[in-house]
Amino acid sequence: VGFALALWYALAQEKRVGFPKDTVTDLILIGAPVAIICARLYYVIFMWKDYAGDPMKIFAIWEGGLAIYGGLIGGFAAGLIYCKIKKINFYKVADVIAPAILIGQAIGRFGNFINAEAYGNITTLPWRMSIGATSYHPTFLYESVWNIIGFVILHLLRKKKKFDGFFLWAYLLWYGLGRVWIEALRTDSLMLGGLRISQVVAGVCIIVSVVVMIIKWKKSKCEG
């Protein structure tokens, strides 16, 4: 459902922006499989101890183990290559795709609820997620709500962008800000030593996005 709604939104924006027909469809058909593969590889790399003894388990994605940041890296890399080949402005395309991704993430996170996974620390808050006799922070819900808010903000700003790539960097900034504090509550984080990988990546995304947006905003202001 999340995938379908994200595609519907992106296609609607494709018409508004005036891309060549089927640009978004082609990107999704190419980018989605690559994103899934990279999401799996990202997870396997940081959880290699679980697969070293039986590498064939790498292909058992139905047992869980997909990391969103791996998917984003793979998806955007595939999109960049596609745009280079088709001689299309990557940032203009990314500005259409990025808000749509928030829709897919917001709805997709409810899969964590159905699977009773990706929850946080024990809590007694009224909106807690109960598994058996124990209640936890529903971090899937926190991220879903955060992504919905982010989508609404980006959608409302869609006609006010100052430079190509604005919504791509705004997406990375918004999602990074949310992931930093939400990841701190989770009990199943991918780790590298004592660091939560997703927090590190989110932090990098925040810093890079802020720097790039300031530079591009100043440049567009001077050109304007």
GROMACS .gro file of C-alpha atoms in nm:
model
  224
    1VAL     CA    1   0.000   0.000   0.000
    2GLY     CA    2   0.281   0.239   0.088
    3PHE     CA    3   0.458   0.161  -0.239
    4ALA     CA    4   0.141   0.213  -0.443
    5LEU     CA    5   0.055   0.547  -0.279
    6ALA     CA    6   0.414   0.669  -0.314
    7LEU     CA    7   0.407   0.582  -0.684
    8TRP     CA    8   0.067   0.752  -0.730
    9TYR     CA    9   0.194   1.073  -0.570
   10ALA     CA   10   0.519   1.071  -0.769
   11LEU     CA   11   0.330   1.018  -1.096
   12ALA     CA   12   0.100   1.310  -1.015
   13GLN     CA   13   0.401   1.534  -0.952
   14GLU     CA   14   0.568   1.406  -1.268
   15LYS     CA   15   0.282   1.552  -1.473
   16ARG     CA   16   0.301   1.883  -1.286
   17VAL     CA   17   0.676   1.917  -1.338
   18GLY     CA   18   0.661   1.804  -1.701
   19PHE     CA   19   0.909   1.517  -1.713
   20PRO     CA   20   0.922   1.292  -2.020
   21LYS     CA   21   0.647   1.028  -1.999
   22ASP     CA   22   0.726   0.719  -1.787
   23THR     CA   23   1.032   0.878  -1.623
   24VAL     CA   24   0.908   0.804  -1.271
   25THR     CA   25   0.773   0.460  -1.368
   26ASP     CA   26   1.107   0.360  -1.520
   27LEU     CA   27   1.292   0.491  -1.216
   28ILE     CA   28   1.071   0.290  -0.979
   29LEU     CA   29   1.102  -0.028  -1.185
   30ILE     CA   30   1.480   0.006  -1.182
   31GLY     CA   31   1.532   0.163  -0.842
   32ALA     CA   32   1.300  -0.053  -0.628
   33PRO     CA   33   1.475  -0.390  -0.691
   34VAL     CA   34   1.817  -0.227  -0.647
   35ALA     CA   35   1.700  -0.063  -0.325
   36ILE     CA   36   1.577  -0.396  -0.184
   37ILE     CA   37   1.905  -0.569  -0.271
   38CYS     CA   38   2.111  -0.289  -0.116
   39ALA     CA   39   1.888  -0.277   0.192
   40ARG     CA   40   1.961  -0.646   0.240
   41LEU     CA   41   2.336  -0.613   0.178
   42TYR     CA   42   2.358  -0.320   0.421
   43TYR     CA   43   2.191  -0.530   0.691
   44VAL     CA   44   2.401  -0.839   0.620
   45ILE     CA   45   2.728  -0.643   0.633
   46PHE     CA   46   2.658  -0.519   0.986
   47MET     CA   47   2.510  -0.853   1.099
   48TRP     CA   48   2.763  -1.077   0.927
   49LYS     CA   49   2.810  -1.293   1.236
   50ASP     CA   50   2.457  -1.425   1.179
   51TYR     CA   51   2.535  -1.530   0.822
   52ALA     CA   52   2.901  -1.633   0.827
   53GLY     CA   53   2.816  -1.991   0.916
   54ASP     CA   54   2.546  -2.024   0.649
   55PRO     CA   55   2.583  -1.766   0.368
   56MET     CA   56   2.274  -1.902   0.191
   57LYS     CA   57   2.066  -1.741   0.465
   58ILE     CA   58   2.153  -1.410   0.302
   59PHE     CA   59   1.881  -1.482   0.046
   60ALA     CA   60   1.614  -1.556   0.309
   61ILE     CA   61   1.477  -1.201   0.322
   62TRP     CA   62   1.139  -1.338   0.437
   63GLU     CA   63   1.309  -1.398   0.773
   64GLY     CA   64   1.368  -1.024   0.808
   65GLY     CA   65   1.671  -0.804   0.773
   66LEU     CA   66   1.631  -0.498   0.549
   67ALA     CA   67   1.788  -0.163   0.638
   68ILE     CA   68   1.627   0.156   0.505
   69TYR     CA   69   1.953   0.346   0.469
   70GLY     CA   70   2.095   0.071   0.251
   71GLY     CA   71   1.782   0.093   0.039
   72LEU     CA   72   1.811   0.471   0.008
   73ILE     CA   73   2.176   0.449  -0.097
   74GLY     CA   74   2.098   0.185  -0.359
   75GLY     CA   75   1.783   0.356  -0.485
   76PHE     CA   76   1.939   0.698  -0.524
   77ALA     CA   77   2.252   0.549  -0.685
   78ALA     CA   78   2.034   0.368  -0.940
   79GLY     CA   79   1.840   0.689  -1.001
   80LEU     CA   80   2.160   0.888  -1.053
   81ILE     CA   81   2.289   0.638  -1.310
   82TYR     CA   82   1.953   0.632  -1.488
   83CYS     CA   83   1.941   1.011  -1.508
   84LYS     CA   84   2.298   1.026  -1.639
   85ILE     CA   85   2.214   0.779  -1.917
   86LYS     CA   86   1.887   0.954  -2.006
   87LYS     CA   87   2.046   1.300  -1.968
   88ILE     CA   88   1.780   1.408  -1.716
   89ASN     CA   89   1.847   1.645  -1.426
   90PHE     CA   90   1.887   1.409  -1.131
   91TYR     CA   91   1.802   1.671  -0.871
   92LYS     CA   92   1.475   1.761  -1.042
   93VAL     CA   93   1.374   1.396  -1.044
   94ALA     CA   94   1.486   1.347  -0.683
   95ASP     CA   95   1.271   1.643  -0.580
   96VAL     CA   96   0.969   1.451  -0.708
   97ILE     CA   97   1.068   1.115  -0.561
   98ALA     CA   98   1.187   1.225  -0.214
   99PRO     CA   99   0.848   1.335  -0.070
  100ALA     CA  100   0.691   1.019  -0.213
  101ILE     CA  101   0.944   0.808  -0.023
  102LEU     CA  102   0.812   0.952   0.302
  103ILE     CA  103   0.466   0.817   0.214
  104GLY     CA  104   0.605   0.469   0.154
  105GLN     CA  105   0.809   0.477   0.475
  106ALA     CA  106   0.519   0.605   0.686
  107ILE     CA  107   0.286   0.325   0.579
  108GLY     CA  108   0.555   0.060   0.548
  109ARG     CA  109   0.653   0.102   0.913
  110PHE     CA  110   0.323  -0.056   1.014
  111GLY     CA  111   0.472  -0.381   0.891
  112ASN     CA  112   0.690  -0.362   1.202
  113PHE     CA  113   0.375  -0.352   1.414
  114ILE     CA  114   0.230  -0.655   1.237
  115ASN     CA  115   0.557  -0.844   1.281
  116ALA     CA  116   0.599  -0.722   1.642
  117GLU     CA  117   0.948  -0.593   1.567
  118ALA     CA  118   1.157  -0.274   1.564
  119TYR     CA  119   1.013  -0.159   1.895
  120GLY     CA  120   1.179   0.045   2.167
  121ASN     CA  121   1.254   0.022   2.536
  122ILE     CA  122   1.000  -0.083   2.798
  123THR     CA  123   0.749   0.190   2.880
  124THR     CA  124   0.419   0.248   3.059
  125LEU     CA  125   0.307   0.537   2.836
  126PRO     CA  126  -0.059   0.524   2.722
  127TRP     CA  127   0.041   0.465   2.356
  128ARG     CA  128   0.273   0.176   2.441
  129MET     CA  129   0.303  -0.132   2.219
  130SER     CA  130   0.226  -0.453   2.408
  131ILE     CA  131   0.399  -0.779   2.321
  132GLY     CA  132   0.293  -1.053   2.555
  133ALA     CA  133   0.294  -0.914   2.908
  134THR     CA  134   0.548  -0.641   2.837
  135SER     CA  135   0.493  -0.297   2.683
  136TYR     CA  136   0.742  -0.105   2.470
  137HIS     CA  137   0.785   0.227   2.292
  138PRO     CA  138   0.613   0.190   1.951
  139THR     CA  139   0.909   0.331   1.759
  140PHE     CA  140   0.748   0.221   1.434
  141LEU     CA  141   0.462   0.461   1.513
  142TYR     CA  142   0.697   0.745   1.607
  143GLU     CA  143   0.874   0.717   1.274
  144SER     CA  144   0.548   0.680   1.081
  145VAL     CA  145   0.402   0.997   1.233
  146TRP     CA  146   0.733   1.181   1.184
  147ASN     CA  147   0.737   1.083   0.816
  148ILE     CA  148   0.375   1.190   0.764
  149ILE     CA  149   0.451   1.532   0.914
  150GLY     CA  150   0.758   1.558   0.692
  151PHE     CA  151   0.558   1.468   0.382
  152VAL     CA  152   0.294   1.730   0.459
  153ILE     CA  153   0.561   1.997   0.506
  154LEU     CA  154   0.739   1.910   0.181
  155HIS     CA  155   0.413   1.889  -0.009
  156LEU     CA  156   0.307   2.234   0.109
  157LEU     CA  157   0.644   2.374   0.004
  158ARG     CA  158   0.644   2.205  -0.339
  159LYS     CA  159   0.590   2.535  -0.524
  160LYS     CA  160   0.837   2.733  -0.318
  161LYS     CA  161   1.167   2.555  -0.381
  162LYS     CA  162   1.460   2.785  -0.450
  163PHE     CA  163   1.692   2.537  -0.622
  164ASP     CA  164   1.694   2.189  -0.776
  165GLY     CA  165   1.760   1.926  -0.513
  166PHE     CA  166   1.586   2.121  -0.236
  167PHE     CA  167   1.340   1.843  -0.155
  168LEU     CA  168   1.607   1.575  -0.170
  169TRP     CA  169   1.820   1.753   0.089
  170ALA     CA  170   1.513   1.852   0.291
  171TYR     CA  171   1.407   1.487   0.299
  172LEU     CA  172   1.749   1.369   0.416
  173LEU     CA  173   1.753   1.643   0.681
  174TRP     CA  174   1.403   1.572   0.809
  175TYR     CA  175   1.439   1.194   0.812
  176GLY     CA  176   1.783   1.221   0.971
  177LEU     CA  177   1.651   1.442   1.252
  178GLY     CA  178   1.378   1.190   1.327
  179ARG     CA  179   1.598   0.885   1.302
  180VAL     CA  180   1.855   1.024   1.546
  181TRP     CA  181   1.613   1.034   1.841
  182ILE     CA  182   1.393   0.742   1.738
  183GLU     CA  183   1.691   0.510   1.695
  184ALA     CA  184   1.803   0.594   2.049
  185LEU     CA  185   1.486   0.425   2.177
  186ARG     CA  186   1.517   0.106   1.974
  187THR     CA  187   1.648  -0.223   2.110
  188ASP     CA  188   1.749  -0.383   1.778
  189SER     CA  189   1.985  -0.124   1.628
  190LEU     CA  190   2.262  -0.227   1.390
  191MET     CA  191   2.584  -0.159   1.579
  192LEU     CA  192   2.945  -0.083   1.493
  193GLY     CA  193   3.133  -0.111   1.817
  194GLY     CA  194   2.940   0.105   2.062
  195LEU     CA  195   2.779   0.319   1.792
  196ARG     CA  196   2.432   0.281   1.644
  197ILE     CA  197   2.492   0.284   1.269
  198SER     CA  198   2.164   0.450   1.181
  199GLN     CA  199   2.233   0.736   1.420
  200VAL     CA  200   2.575   0.790   1.267
  201VAL     CA  201   2.437   0.788   0.912
  202ALA     CA  202   2.148   1.013   1.017
  203GLY     CA  203   2.391   1.256   1.177
  204VAL     CA  204   2.600   1.270   0.860
  205CYS     CA  205   2.285   1.329   0.653
  206ILE     CA  206   2.183   1.616   0.880
  207ILE     CA  207   2.520   1.790   0.862
  208VAL     CA  208   2.565   1.744   0.487
  209SER     CA  209   2.208   1.851   0.412
  210VAL     CA  210   2.233   2.168   0.619
  211VAL     CA  211   2.565   2.265   0.463
  212VAL     CA  212   2.450   2.196   0.106
  213MET     CA  213   2.117   2.374   0.153
  214ILE     CA  214   2.285   2.685   0.296
  215ILE     CA  215   2.537   2.695   0.011
  216LYS     CA  216   2.273   2.641  -0.258
  217TRP     CA  217   2.032   2.888  -0.096
  218LYS     CA  218   2.299   3.160  -0.088
  219LYS     CA  219   2.394   3.081  -0.448
  220SER     CA  220   2.034   3.100  -0.568
  221LYS     CA  221   1.987   3.426  -0.378
  222CYS     CA  222   2.288   3.579  -0.550
  223GLU     CA  223   2.172   3.456  -0.891
  224GLY     CA  224   1.822   3.588  -0.822
   0.00000   0.00000   0.00000
